[in-house]
Short mmCIF file of C-alpha atoms in Angstrom, two decimals:
data_model
loop_
_atom_site.label_atom_id
_atom_site.label_comp_id
_atom_site.label_asym_id
_atom_site.label_seq_id
_atom_site.Cartn_x
_atom_site.Cartn_y
_atom_site.Cartn_z
CA MET A 1 -48.84 3.85 -35.59
CA PHE A 2 -50.75 0.34 -34.16
CA PRO A 3 -48.94 -2.78 -34.40
CA ILE A 4 -50.30 -4.32 -36.12
CA ARG A 5 -48.12 -5.80 -38.65
CA PHE A 6 -49.55 -8.69 -38.59
CA LEU A 7 -52.45 -7.65 -40.12
CA GLN A 8 -53.12 -10.98 -42.98
CA LEU A 9 -54.22 -9.52 -46.51
CA VAL A 10 -55.53 -11.27 -49.22
CA PRO A 11 -52.27 -14.22 -49.48
CA VAL A 12 -50.95 -14.17 -53.31
CA ALA A 13 -48.28 -16.84 -54.82
CA LEU A 14 -44.95 -14.86 -55.38
CA ALA A 15 -43.47 -15.51 -58.82
CA GLY A 16 -40.31 -16.62 -59.22
CA ILE A 17 -38.03 -14.32 -60.20
CA THR A 18 -37.64 -15.21 -64.54
CA LEU A 19 -41.73 -15.14 -64.58
CA VAL A 20 -41.40 -11.15 -62.15
CA LEU A 21 -38.67 -10.30 -64.50
CA SER A 22 -40.33 -11.24 -68.23
CA LEU A 23 -43.75 -9.56 -65.94
CA LEU A 24 -41.46 -6.19 -65.96
CA ALA A 25 -41.21 -5.94 -70.25
CA GLN A 26 -44.91 -6.31 -70.56
CA PRO A 27 -47.22 -3.41 -70.69
CA ALA A 28 -48.46 -5.27 -67.33
CA LEU A 29 -52.13 -4.68 -65.84
CA ALA A 30 -54.24 -3.69 -69.30
CA SER A 31 -56.85 -5.84 -69.29
CA GLN A 32 -57.17 -5.43 -64.88
CA PRO A 33 -61.41 -4.11 -64.73
CA GLU A 34 -61.59 -0.64 -63.42
CA PRO A 35 -60.47 0.17 -60.16
CA PRO A 36 -63.13 -0.25 -57.32
CA PRO A 37 -64.22 4.33 -56.32
CA GLY A 38 -61.38 5.57 -54.31
CA TYR A 39 -58.73 3.42 -55.05
CA PHE A 40 -56.23 3.90 -57.14
CA ALA A 41 -55.14 1.08 -59.91
CA LEU A 42 -50.84 0.32 -59.54
CA GLN A 43 -49.30 1.05 -63.05
CA PRO A 44 -46.36 -0.42 -64.04
CA TYR A 45 -43.18 0.96 -62.98
CA LYS A 46 -39.89 2.74 -64.97
CA GLN A 47 -37.23 1.74 -65.43
CA PRO A 48 -34.00 3.23 -65.14
CA ALA A 49 -31.61 4.61 -67.38
CA LYS A 50 -29.22 2.61 -67.12
CA PRO A 51 -30.11 0.28 -64.27
CA THR A 52 -27.65 -1.81 -62.01
CA ALA A 53 -27.64 -5.15 -61.91
CA LEU A 54 -29.09 -4.32 -57.71
CA ASP A 55 -32.01 -2.46 -59.48
CA LYS A 56 -33.74 -4.78 -61.56
CA ARG A 57 -33.28 -7.08 -58.16
CA LEU A 58 -35.46 -3.86 -56.43
CA LEU A 59 -37.94 -3.38 -58.90
CA ALA A 60 -38.21 -7.38 -59.39
CA ALA A 61 -38.74 -7.39 -55.56
CA MET A 62 -41.00 -4.51 -56.41
CA GLU A 63 -43.51 -6.19 -58.44
CA ALA A 64 -43.77 -9.13 -57.10
CA HIS A 65 -45.20 -8.43 -54.10
CA LYS A 66 -47.02 -5.75 -55.34
CA VAL A 67 -45.09 -2.00 -53.50
CA VAL A 68 -46.55 0.98 -54.55
CA GLY A 69 -43.10 3.15 -54.05
CA LEU A 70 -39.35 1.94 -52.66
CA SER A 71 -37.12 4.87 -51.27
CA ALA A 72 -33.59 3.06 -49.33
CA ALA A 73 -30.80 4.01 -48.06
CA VAL A 74 -27.98 1.84 -47.07
CA PHE A 75 -24.70 3.50 -45.00
CA LYS A 76 -21.12 2.07 -44.11
CA ASP A 77 -19.29 3.95 -41.14
CA ASN A 78 -19.54 7.62 -41.32
CA LYS A 79 -21.25 7.59 -45.53
CA LEU A 80 -24.16 7.06 -47.38
CA ILE A 81 -22.75 4.65 -49.34
CA TRP A 82 -25.79 4.07 -51.90
CA SER A 83 -29.36 5.54 -52.23
CA GLY A 84 -32.50 5.43 -54.69
CA GLY A 85 -36.84 5.91 -55.85
CA TYR A 86 -38.48 3.40 -57.78
CA GLY A 87 -42.29 3.08 -57.37
CA TRP A 88 -44.77 5.97 -57.53
CA ALA A 89 -45.64 8.16 -54.70
CA ASP A 90 -48.55 9.36 -55.68
CA LEU A 91 -50.48 7.21 -58.28
CA ASN A 92 -52.56 9.92 -58.37
CA THR A 93 -51.20 12.57 -60.02
CA GLY A 94 -48.01 10.17 -60.89
CA ARG A 95 -45.04 12.07 -58.89
CA GLU A 96 -42.15 9.07 -58.21
CA VAL A 97 -40.78 8.42 -55.37
CA THR A 98 -37.04 9.35 -55.00
CA ALA A 99 -34.60 8.73 -52.35
CA ASP A 100 -34.72 11.52 -51.38
CA THR A 101 -38.82 11.47 -51.14
CA LEU A 102 -40.44 11.12 -47.49
CA PHE A 103 -42.99 8.89 -45.97
CA ARG A 104 -44.80 8.61 -42.56
CA ALA A 105 -42.93 6.34 -40.93
CA ALA A 106 -44.81 4.27 -38.31
CA SER A 107 -43.86 2.93 -35.98
CA ILE A 108 -38.80 3.77 -36.66
CA SER A 109 -40.80 7.18 -35.17
CA LYS A 110 -40.09 5.58 -31.51
CA MET A 111 -36.13 5.82 -32.20
CA ILE A 112 -36.76 9.71 -32.33
CA THR A 113 -38.55 9.58 -29.54
CA ALA A 114 -36.42 8.08 -27.38
CA THR A 115 -33.27 9.68 -27.88
CA ALA A 116 -35.65 12.69 -26.94
CA LEU A 117 -35.66 11.21 -24.04
CA MET A 118 -32.02 10.86 -23.72
CA GLN A 119 -30.69 13.49 -24.62
CA LEU A 120 -32.63 15.03 -21.01
CA TYR A 121 -31.13 12.42 -19.54
CA ASP A 122 -27.79 13.14 -20.64
CA GLN A 123 -28.20 16.22 -19.10
CA GLY A 124 -29.09 14.17 -15.83
CA LYS A 125 -33.12 15.30 -16.24
CA PHE A 126 -33.66 12.25 -14.43
CA ASP A 127 -32.42 8.74 -13.92
CA LEU A 128 -34.45 5.17 -16.08
CA ASP A 129 -35.45 3.61 -12.35
CA ASP A 130 -37.04 7.09 -11.55
CA ASP A 131 -41.32 7.10 -10.92
CA ILE A 132 -42.50 8.73 -13.84
CA GLY A 133 -45.11 10.44 -12.44
CA SER A 134 -42.76 12.82 -10.32
CA TYR A 135 -42.00 14.71 -13.80
CA LEU A 136 -45.82 14.73 -14.68
CA GLY A 137 -46.95 15.85 -11.52
CA TYR A 138 -49.04 13.77 -10.15
CA PRO A 139 -49.04 10.00 -9.95
CA VAL A 140 -49.20 7.18 -12.44
CA ARG A 141 -50.18 3.66 -10.57
CA ASN A 142 -51.36 0.50 -11.93
CA PRO A 143 -55.05 -0.08 -9.99
CA TYR A 144 -53.52 -3.50 -9.24
CA TYR A 145 -49.74 -2.95 -8.33
CA PRO A 146 -50.64 0.30 -6.39
CA ALA A 147 -47.47 0.62 -4.53
CA ALA A 148 -44.98 -0.86 -7.86
CA ASN A 149 -43.81 2.93 -9.49
CA ILE A 150 -43.59 3.50 -13.26
CA THR A 151 -40.63 4.49 -14.64
CA PHE A 152 -38.21 5.58 -17.94
CA ARG A 153 -37.07 2.63 -18.13
CA GLN A 154 -39.85 0.34 -18.38
CA LEU A 155 -42.14 2.93 -20.29
CA LEU A 156 -38.64 2.72 -22.99
CA THR A 157 -38.91 -1.30 -23.29
CA HIS A 158 -42.28 -1.58 -22.50
CA THR A 159 -42.97 -3.19 -19.78
CA SER A 160 -44.83 -0.33 -17.75
CA SER A 161 -47.98 -1.90 -18.38
CA ILE A 162 -49.41 0.87 -19.79
CA THR A 163 -51.78 -0.58 -22.64
CA ASP A 164 -53.06 -0.33 -25.86
CA SER A 165 -56.41 -0.98 -23.96
CA GLY A 166 -59.07 1.20 -22.71
CA MET A 167 -59.61 4.93 -23.79
CA TYR A 168 -56.07 5.23 -26.12
CA ASN A 169 -57.45 2.44 -28.27
CA SER A 170 -61.04 3.75 -28.74
CA ILE A 171 -60.22 7.32 -29.25
CA VAL A 172 -57.55 6.52 -31.41
CA GLU A 173 -59.87 4.44 -33.89
CA ASN A 174 -62.78 6.00 -33.52
CA ASN A 175 -61.97 10.37 -33.15
CA PRO A 176 -58.09 11.37 -33.14
CA GLU A 177 -58.64 14.71 -33.39
CA LEU A 178 -59.64 14.30 -30.11
CA LEU A 179 -55.94 13.72 -29.34
CA GLN A 180 -54.95 17.17 -29.86
CA THR A 181 -57.14 18.40 -27.12
CA ILE A 182 -57.35 16.24 -24.75
CA ASP A 183 -54.97 16.29 -20.57
CA ILE A 184 -52.99 12.75 -20.41
CA LYS A 185 -53.87 13.26 -17.35
CA ASP A 186 -58.00 12.22 -17.57
CA LEU A 187 -56.24 8.33 -19.52
CA LEU A 188 -53.72 8.29 -16.28
CA VAL A 189 -55.51 8.80 -13.08
CA PRO A 190 -58.38 7.83 -11.17
CA GLY A 191 -61.22 10.37 -12.49
CA GLY A 192 -59.86 11.58 -15.04
CA ARG A 193 -62.57 12.26 -17.85
CA TYR A 194 -60.85 8.95 -19.95
CA TYR A 195 -59.71 6.98 -16.90
CA THR A 196 -60.24 2.87 -17.13
CA ARG A 197 -58.66 0.15 -15.86
CA ALA A 198 -58.29 -1.29 -19.50
CA THR A 199 -56.19 0.79 -19.82
CA PHE A 200 -53.47 -1.62 -17.40
CA ALA A 201 -52.21 -5.11 -17.90
CA GLY A 202 -53.29 -7.75 -14.59
CA TYR A 203 -49.11 -7.81 -14.29
CA ALA A 204 -46.41 -6.02 -11.94
CA PRO A 205 -44.78 -3.27 -13.56
CA GLY A 206 -41.05 -4.04 -14.89
CA SER A 207 -42.06 -8.07 -14.52
CA GLN A 208 -43.66 -8.25 -18.45
CA PHE A 209 -43.66 -6.90 -22.82
CA SER A 210 -46.63 -5.63 -23.82
CA TYR A 211 -46.09 -3.04 -26.61
CA SER A 212 -47.64 -0.24 -26.82
CA ASN A 213 -47.99 3.58 -28.67
CA PHE A 214 -50.16 5.15 -25.52
CA GLY A 215 -46.43 4.30 -23.83
CA THR A 216 -44.08 5.96 -26.26
CA GLY A 217 -47.00 9.15 -26.30
CA ILE A 218 -46.27 9.25 -22.84
CA VAL A 219 -42.81 9.45 -23.48
CA GLY A 220 -43.00 11.91 -25.67
CA SER A 221 -44.98 13.73 -23.08
CA LEU A 222 -42.57 13.80 -19.95
CA VAL A 223 -39.94 15.38 -23.03
CA GLU A 224 -42.18 18.28 -22.63
CA LYS A 225 -42.53 18.21 -19.25
CA ILE A 226 -38.89 18.05 -18.62
CA SER A 227 -37.58 20.52 -21.27
CA GLY A 228 -40.67 23.58 -21.53
CA LEU A 229 -40.86 22.83 -24.52
CA PRO A 230 -43.85 21.13 -27.55
CA PHE A 231 -42.73 18.09 -28.52
CA ASP A 232 -42.57 18.73 -32.46
CA THR A 233 -40.43 21.46 -31.82
CA TYR A 234 -37.98 20.18 -29.48
CA CYS A 235 -37.07 17.55 -31.81
CA ALA A 236 -36.59 20.16 -33.93
CA ARG A 237 -34.73 21.97 -32.04
CA TYR A 238 -32.15 18.87 -31.01
CA ILE A 239 -32.49 16.33 -33.81
CA PHE A 240 -33.21 17.33 -37.36
CA LYS A 241 -31.33 20.76 -37.62
CA PRO A 242 -28.19 19.54 -35.72
CA LEU A 243 -28.19 15.62 -38.08
CA THR A 244 -29.69 18.17 -41.35
CA MET A 245 -32.45 16.66 -41.66
CA ASP A 246 -35.69 17.85 -43.44
CA ALA A 247 -37.88 15.77 -41.45
CA GLY A 248 -40.33 16.62 -38.22
CA PHE A 249 -43.49 14.93 -36.78
CA GLU A 250 -46.02 18.16 -38.22
CA PRO A 251 -46.23 17.51 -42.14
CA ALA A 252 -46.58 22.02 -41.56
CA ASN A 253 -42.82 22.53 -40.42
CA ILE A 254 -41.46 20.18 -43.55
CA LYS A 255 -40.00 22.04 -46.26
CA ASN A 256 -40.65 20.09 -49.18
CA TRP A 257 -43.77 18.80 -48.28
CA GLN A 258 -44.42 18.45 -51.43
CA ASN A 259 -42.75 15.73 -51.35
CA ILE A 260 -44.92 13.64 -48.53
CA ALA A 261 -45.90 10.06 -49.90
CA VAL A 262 -49.85 9.67 -50.32
CA LEU A 263 -49.82 5.55 -47.57
CA TYR A 264 -51.64 3.35 -49.72
CA ARG A 265 -53.77 -0.07 -48.90
CA PRO A 266 -54.30 -2.58 -51.30
CA SER A 267 -57.57 -4.55 -52.80
CA ALA A 268 -57.90 -7.54 -51.59
CA ASN A 269 -57.03 -8.69 -55.81
CA LEU A 270 -53.60 -6.67 -55.21
CA THR A 271 -54.04 -4.11 -57.89
CA SER A 272 -55.62 -1.29 -57.16
CA PHE A 273 -54.22 0.61 -54.33
CA ARG A 274 -56.91 3.45 -51.60
CA PRO A 275 -55.10 6.45 -49.90
CA THR A 276 -54.78 6.19 -46.50
CA ARG A 277 -53.03 9.45 -44.82
CA ASP A 278 -50.67 11.90 -46.41
CA ASN A 279 -52.81 12.63 -50.11
CA TYR A 280 -52.34 16.42 -50.10
CA ASN A 281 -53.69 17.11 -53.55
CA GLY A 282 -51.02 19.59 -54.37
CA THR A 283 -52.29 22.15 -51.51
CA LYS A 284 -49.59 22.84 -47.78
CA PRO A 285 -51.30 21.22 -45.25
CA ALA A 286 -52.36 23.38 -41.62
CA PRO A 287 -50.85 22.54 -39.17
CA THR A 288 -51.58 20.24 -36.46
CA ALA A 289 -54.00 22.82 -33.94
CA ILE A 290 -53.22 21.83 -30.28
CA THR A 291 -55.11 22.64 -27.48
CA ALA A 292 -53.93 19.75 -24.87
CA PRO A 293 -51.57 21.79 -22.53
CA LEU A 294 -47.43 20.68 -22.08
CA GLY A 295 -47.65 18.05 -21.03
CA SER A 296 -49.97 16.21 -22.94
CA ALA A 297 -48.04 15.30 -26.14
CA LEU A 298 -50.54 12.30 -28.20
CA GLY A 299 -51.56 14.39 -30.69
CA ARG A 300 -48.63 15.01 -31.54
CA SER A 301 -48.46 10.81 -32.54
CA PRO A 302 -44.74 10.52 -30.60
CA ALA A 303 -45.02 6.38 -31.49
CA GLY A 304 -45.75 7.03 -35.32
CA GLY A 305 -45.60 10.97 -36.35
CA LEU A 306 -43.10 10.85 -38.24
CA ARG A 307 -42.05 12.76 -42.23
CA SER A 308 -38.87 11.84 -43.40
CA SER A 309 -37.06 11.02 -45.96
CA SER A 310 -34.92 7.42 -46.09
CA THR A 311 -31.62 9.40 -46.77
CA ASP A 312 -32.13 11.88 -43.88
CA LEU A 313 -33.49 8.96 -41.51
CA ALA A 314 -29.68 7.21 -42.08
CA LYS A 315 -28.50 10.45 -40.93
CA PHE A 316 -29.83 9.55 -38.03
CA MET A 317 -29.09 5.98 -38.16
CA GLN A 318 -25.43 7.10 -38.86
CA ALA A 319 -25.31 9.05 -34.92
CA HIS A 320 -26.78 6.17 -33.73
CA MET A 321 -23.83 2.93 -35.38
CA ASN A 322 -21.54 5.52 -34.17
CA GLY A 323 -21.58 6.68 -31.16
CA GLY A 324 -24.40 9.37 -31.62
CA VAL A 325 -22.18 11.08 -33.32
CA TYR A 326 -22.92 12.32 -37.21
CA LYS A 327 -19.64 13.80 -38.67
CA ARG A 328 -19.26 16.17 -36.35
CA THR A 329 -22.31 16.69 -34.94
CA ARG A 330 -22.91 15.08 -31.60
CA ILE A 331 -26.64 14.39 -30.56
CA LEU A 332 -25.96 11.87 -27.97
CA THR A 333 -22.67 10.66 -25.25
CA ALA A 334 -21.49 7.43 -26.15
CA ASP A 335 -22.12 5.89 -23.08
CA THR A 336 -25.29 6.44 -23.69
CA ALA A 337 -25.64 5.51 -26.92
CA ASP A 338 -24.58 2.69 -26.15
CA LEU A 339 -26.94 1.80 -22.94
CA MET A 340 -29.82 2.45 -25.42
CA HIS A 341 -28.57 -0.52 -27.50
CA SER A 342 -27.60 -2.41 -24.91
CA MET A 343 -29.95 -5.55 -24.54
CA GLN A 344 -33.70 -4.34 -21.25
CA TRP A 345 -35.19 -6.97 -22.53
CA PHE A 346 -35.41 -10.45 -23.92
CA GLY A 347 -38.56 -12.97 -24.25
CA ASN A 348 -41.04 -13.70 -27.25
CA SER A 349 -44.37 -11.16 -28.10
CA MET A 350 -45.74 -9.90 -31.42
CA ASP A 351 -45.29 -13.66 -32.51
CA GLY A 352 -41.87 -13.60 -31.96
CA PHE A 353 -40.82 -10.65 -33.25
CA TYR A 354 -40.03 -9.43 -30.24
CA LYS A 355 -37.11 -10.91 -29.04
CA GLN A 356 -34.56 -8.90 -27.68
CA LYS A 357 -35.62 -4.54 -26.90
CA GLY A 358 -32.36 -2.06 -25.78
CA LEU A 359 -33.71 1.60 -25.10
CA ASN A 360 -37.24 1.54 -28.05
CA PHE A 361 -34.16 -0.25 -29.99
CA HIS A 362 -35.24 -3.82 -31.27
CA ILE A 363 -32.48 -6.03 -31.62
CA THR A 364 -33.50 -9.00 -33.89
CA ASP A 365 -31.97 -11.71 -36.10
CA ASP A 366 -34.89 -12.46 -37.86
CA LEU A 367 -34.96 -9.34 -40.84
CA VAL A 368 -32.16 -10.91 -42.59
CA PRO A 369 -30.23 -13.98 -41.71
CA GLY A 370 -26.91 -14.45 -40.15
CA ARG A 371 -26.65 -10.99 -38.36
CA ARG A 372 -28.27 -9.04 -35.55
CA LEU A 373 -28.92 -6.01 -36.31
CA LEU A 374 -30.65 -3.06 -33.61
CA GLY A 375 -32.83 0.10 -34.78
CA HIS A 376 -37.42 0.12 -35.65
CA SER A 377 -39.28 -1.32 -37.83
CA GLY A 378 -42.66 0.59 -38.85
CA GLU A 379 -46.40 -0.89 -40.07
CA ALA A 380 -48.98 1.01 -40.37
CA TYR A 381 -52.04 2.71 -42.83
CA GLY A 382 -50.20 0.26 -46.06
CA LEU A 383 -45.70 2.10 -45.22
CA SER A 384 -43.61 -0.67 -44.16
CA GLY A 385 -40.55 0.41 -43.23
CA ASP A 386 -37.06 -1.06 -41.62
CA ALA A 387 -34.31 1.44 -40.27
CA TYR A 388 -31.62 -1.66 -39.16
CA TYR A 389 -28.25 -0.76 -38.62
CA ASP A 390 -25.48 -4.22 -37.95
CA PRO A 391 -22.46 -3.19 -36.17
CA GLU A 392 -19.85 -6.30 -36.52
CA SER A 393 -19.86 -4.59 -40.73
CA ASN A 394 -20.48 -0.88 -39.36
CA LEU A 395 -23.21 -0.99 -42.19
CA GLY A 396 -26.51 0.14 -42.44
CA ILE A 397 -30.17 0.25 -44.03
CA VAL A 398 -33.00 2.52 -44.06
CA PHE A 399 -36.05 1.70 -46.24
CA MET A 400 -39.94 2.93 -46.90
CA VAL A 401 -43.02 1.66 -49.03
CA ASN A 402 -46.04 2.93 -48.99
CA GLY A 403 -48.34 0.55 -50.27
CA ALA A 404 -47.31 -3.63 -50.59
CA ASN A 405 -48.75 -7.13 -50.19
CA LEU A 406 -47.97 -7.30 -46.53
CA THR A 407 -48.10 -10.70 -45.07
CA ASN A 408 -46.19 -13.68 -44.41
CA ALA A 409 -45.35 -12.20 -41.43
CA ASN A 410 -42.30 -14.87 -40.27
CA PRO A 411 -42.60 -12.69 -37.54
CA PHE A 412 -41.34 -9.76 -40.71
CA TYR A 413 -42.83 -9.18 -43.78
CA SER A 414 -41.72 -11.25 -46.96
CA VAL A 415 -41.22 -8.02 -48.68
CA GLU A 416 -38.97 -6.73 -45.87
CA ASN A 417 -36.81 -9.60 -46.06
CA THR A 418 -36.48 -9.09 -49.79
CA ILE A 419 -35.49 -5.86 -49.48
CA ALA A 420 -33.52 -5.85 -46.17
CA LYS A 421 -31.23 -9.04 -48.19
CA THR A 422 -30.76 -7.89 -51.04
CA LEU A 423 -29.55 -5.45 -50.28
CA PHE A 424 -27.33 -6.24 -47.18
CA GLU A 425 -26.29 -8.83 -50.23
CA ALA A 426 -25.10 -5.53 -52.49
CA PHE A 427 -23.56 -3.65 -50.05
CA ALA A 428 -22.25 -5.68 -47.26
CA PRO A 429 -18.29 -6.89 -46.54
CA LYS A 430 -17.53 -10.58 -47.85
CA GLY A 431 -15.61 -12.73 -44.86
CA LYS A 432 -16.11 -13.85 -42.32
CA SER A 433 -15.59 -11.31 -39.72
CA SER A 434 -13.40 -10.84 -37.01
CA ALA A 435 -13.54 -12.20 -33.12
CA LYS A 436 -15.06 -10.43 -31.16
CA GLN A 437 -13.48 -9.01 -28.40
CA ILE A 438 -14.93 -8.73 -24.93
CA LYS A 439 -12.79 -6.75 -22.26
CA THR A 440 -14.09 -5.93 -18.42
CA LYS A 441 -12.50 -6.57 -15.06
CA ASP A 442 -13.79 -7.11 -11.86
CA ASN A 443 -16.58 -6.31 -10.68
CA ALA A 444 -16.49 -4.07 -13.24
CA VAL A 445 -20.47 -2.85 -13.86
CA PHE A 446 -19.63 -2.43 -18.51
CA VAL A 447 -18.04 -5.02 -20.88
CA THR A 448 -16.80 -3.32 -24.07
CA VAL A 449 -17.66 -5.79 -26.62
CA ASN A 450 -15.26 -4.49 -30.22
CA ASN A 451 -15.44 -0.73 -28.82
CA ARG A 452 -19.38 -0.88 -27.58
CA LYS A 453 -20.16 -0.69 -24.06
CA ILE A 454 -22.53 -2.76 -22.82
CA ALA A 455 -23.61 -1.95 -18.97
CA LEU A 456 -24.36 -4.96 -16.54
CA GLY A 457 -27.14 -5.01 -13.68
CA VAL A 458 -24.78 -7.14 -12.07
CA PRO A 459 -20.80 -6.75 -12.68
CA ALA A 460 -19.16 -8.31 -13.46
CA ALA A 461 -17.15 -11.55 -12.02
CA VAL A 462 -13.28 -12.40 -12.72
CA MET A 463 -12.44 -15.50 -10.72
CA LYS A 464 -9.92 -18.71 -11.21
CA ALA A 465 -10.32 -22.20 -11.84
CA GLY A 466 -6.25 -22.93 -11.85
CA LYS A 467 -4.73 -21.91 -14.61
CA THR A 468 -7.98 -19.94 -16.27
CA GLN A 469 -9.78 -17.04 -15.44
CA LEU A 470 -12.84 -17.46 -15.92
CA LEU A 471 -15.44 -14.10 -16.64
CA PHE A 472 -19.22 -14.55 -15.38
CA LEU A 473 -21.00 -12.41 -17.24
CA PRO A 474 -25.65 -11.74 -16.53
CA ALA A 475 -26.83 -13.45 -18.66
CA ILE A 476 -28.28 -11.20 -20.46
CA ALA A 477 -26.09 -9.77 -21.09
CA ALA A 478 -24.05 -13.26 -22.42
CA ALA A 479 -26.55 -12.91 -24.72
CA ASP A 480 -25.39 -8.85 -25.80
CA ALA A 481 -21.93 -9.47 -26.26
CA LEU A 482 -21.67 -12.62 -28.32
CA ALA A 483 -25.28 -11.62 -30.24
CA THR A 484 -26.80 -14.97 -29.69
CA GLY A 485 -30.61 -16.16 -28.75
CA ILE A 486 -32.25 -16.86 -25.14
CA GLU A 487 -34.73 -17.61 -23.16
CA GLN A 488 -35.05 -18.96 -19.38
CA THR A 489 -37.22 -20.19 -17.47
CA GLY A 490 -36.77 -20.49 -14.04
CA ASP A 491 -32.93 -20.72 -13.57
CA THR A 492 -31.89 -22.47 -16.80
CA VAL A 493 -31.11 -20.37 -19.68
CA THR A 494 -30.86 -21.73 -22.84
CA PHE A 495 -28.23 -19.40 -25.90
CA THR A 496 -28.04 -20.00 -29.54
CA ALA A 497 -26.38 -19.25 -32.67
CA GLY A 498 -27.30 -20.45 -35.48
CA GLN A 499 -28.09 -24.14 -34.94
CA ASN A 500 -26.13 -24.44 -31.97
CA LYS A 501 -27.85 -24.27 -28.78
CA ALA A 502 -26.23 -24.35 -25.45
CA THR A 503 -28.84 -24.84 -21.89
CA LEU A 504 -27.19 -23.28 -18.58
CA THR A 505 -28.86 -24.27 -14.83
CA ALA A 506 -27.75 -22.61 -11.70
CA GLY A 507 -25.64 -24.53 -9.64
CA GLN A 508 -25.25 -27.30 -12.42
CA PRO A 509 -21.41 -27.45 -13.35
CA ALA A 510 -22.50 -28.72 -16.67
CA MET A 511 -25.13 -27.66 -19.93
CA ALA A 512 -26.36 -28.79 -22.73
CA VAL A 513 -24.91 -28.24 -25.95
CA ASN A 514 -26.43 -29.34 -28.97
CA GLY A 515 -27.71 -32.35 -26.54
CA LYS A 516 -24.94 -33.58 -24.62
CA THR A 517 -23.82 -32.77 -21.82
CA THR A 518 -20.16 -30.82 -22.26
CA LEU A 519 -19.49 -30.21 -18.38
CA LEU A 520 -18.12 -26.83 -16.46
CA PRO A 521 -15.13 -25.54 -14.67
CA GLN A 522 -17.94 -23.55 -12.00
CA ALA A 523 -21.63 -23.91 -11.91
CA PRO A 524 -23.72 -20.83 -13.27
CA TYR A 525 -25.06 -18.84 -9.73
CA LYS A 526 -27.55 -16.50 -9.22
CA GLN A 527 -27.25 -12.92 -7.52
CA ASN A 528 -29.29 -9.90 -6.61
CA GLY A 529 -31.71 -11.73 -8.93
CA GLN A 530 -29.38 -12.98 -12.05
CA LEU A 531 -28.30 -15.83 -13.58
CA LEU A 532 -23.75 -15.04 -13.97
CA VAL A 533 -22.50 -17.54 -16.21
CA PRO A 534 -18.85 -18.12 -17.85
CA VAL A 535 -19.13 -16.25 -20.50
CA ARG A 536 -15.45 -18.14 -22.09
CA GLU A 537 -16.95 -21.61 -22.38
CA LEU A 538 -20.34 -20.46 -24.01
CA ALA A 539 -19.07 -19.12 -26.50
CA ALA A 540 -16.75 -22.12 -27.02
CA ALA A 541 -19.65 -23.66 -26.86
CA LEU A 542 -22.31 -21.98 -29.62
CA SER A 543 -18.88 -22.53 -31.42
CA ILE A 544 -18.26 -17.98 -31.42
CA ASN A 545 -14.90 -16.50 -32.49
CA VAL A 546 -13.85 -14.37 -29.17
CA LYS A 547 -11.07 -13.09 -27.33
CA ILE A 548 -11.67 -11.61 -23.75
CA LYS A 549 -8.80 -9.53 -21.97
CA VAL A 550 -10.10 -9.41 -18.21
#
């Protein structure tokens, strides 16, 4: 549930692949000492009867990173093309992980929560820049900036200035059951029993990024207020059932509850593991006793409490990858799905883990080298997982591990990079991708890139320079359309693609490209607070193959 991605455990040197394979053949751990009380030894993995090259690579990665259990799925276009499970769902009973094992998915849940809210947006129930207080039924203000509204868009981009500090963190760490009983108003409004100014950051809403589980809890509470349904009931009715997912935020309602994986944290020497969550010991979990009023969804864990298998999460990800549709079932309009995936914020947060963000969709170049991926990661209580897709190849992956050596974050954990790279190398199409097709018109409020719409905060501008037509887009939209990195300081913006770097400044008819000056037919310019840049010239400078139609 918490953004504890950078919690450092005891480092362990990674073995080479040859050594790992030899270890798999040995009676590993036989000479290990007895595990401490409450811990279970990591037993050797069972081998498939006829292991494939992919099986061997994944098992080697598990051994190297001391993974308890791994479930993974790969999807392409409209199909699940591979799934697999390895290792242990329960070290105590010897229950194995399969492709259908469910995991508490941690912050991967945030995509579900955002989708629930955006389904209501599709119905015209609110606008993204509306004041959330108008829907919660009471004013919500940062006490340091009392005149500024806090909006839906800000909650979905972690820029609301509502943080995990203050009483929210204290309750989660010391008395989490309290979340099932309290009115969220008591955390947000002065005079409330759990209100503190420490809940709010010292910057204006919308001006900075701060990853907030509490903010996503408010999103879930807004789903309740607007729909009139408990958050978990809403998701079951309008997301999980239509997508035929045996998943939910209430473990007691999951049909296959006996196949939920236990989550583990390792001992210091990485040879044994302690259960942390979902250790039901064969007894069906009791329903969560929620007494909080409707509109206070914190006890239903919208920020991290989803249980799902990798194969079922793949259905949800396929719906997003394919414009809101899974097979013949639509859960979002195409425009709303595109809006969720469009870059809404860029910067540098959580030691560089977050550089670009959609509406609770993470946009990253760091999980698999050379690929821009959309989705979300999760990490809590020993769980580590990723659900991302590549819009260029229309290929996506989901995987979750229920315990591992979670170190060497740069910015993803090494185990995540290894598994994700292995899956993409096994299934991604070979060869160069085709040119990006960019289409728009002068004064248009969106640009289309390979049939994906990107909403524009400032309209596109098409102008002539001699016989050449220039297309200017807001810098954030240009970075989204070209799949580049982006950094901005004042009126200067820098784009990166691979080893190439281009820097442009408002009013300057030249850009610096890899340290050399390149003239521009027209200078970038500011409009309504945004810097507009020439897209064709920027793409050429970064060696990006594009075809622009205006």
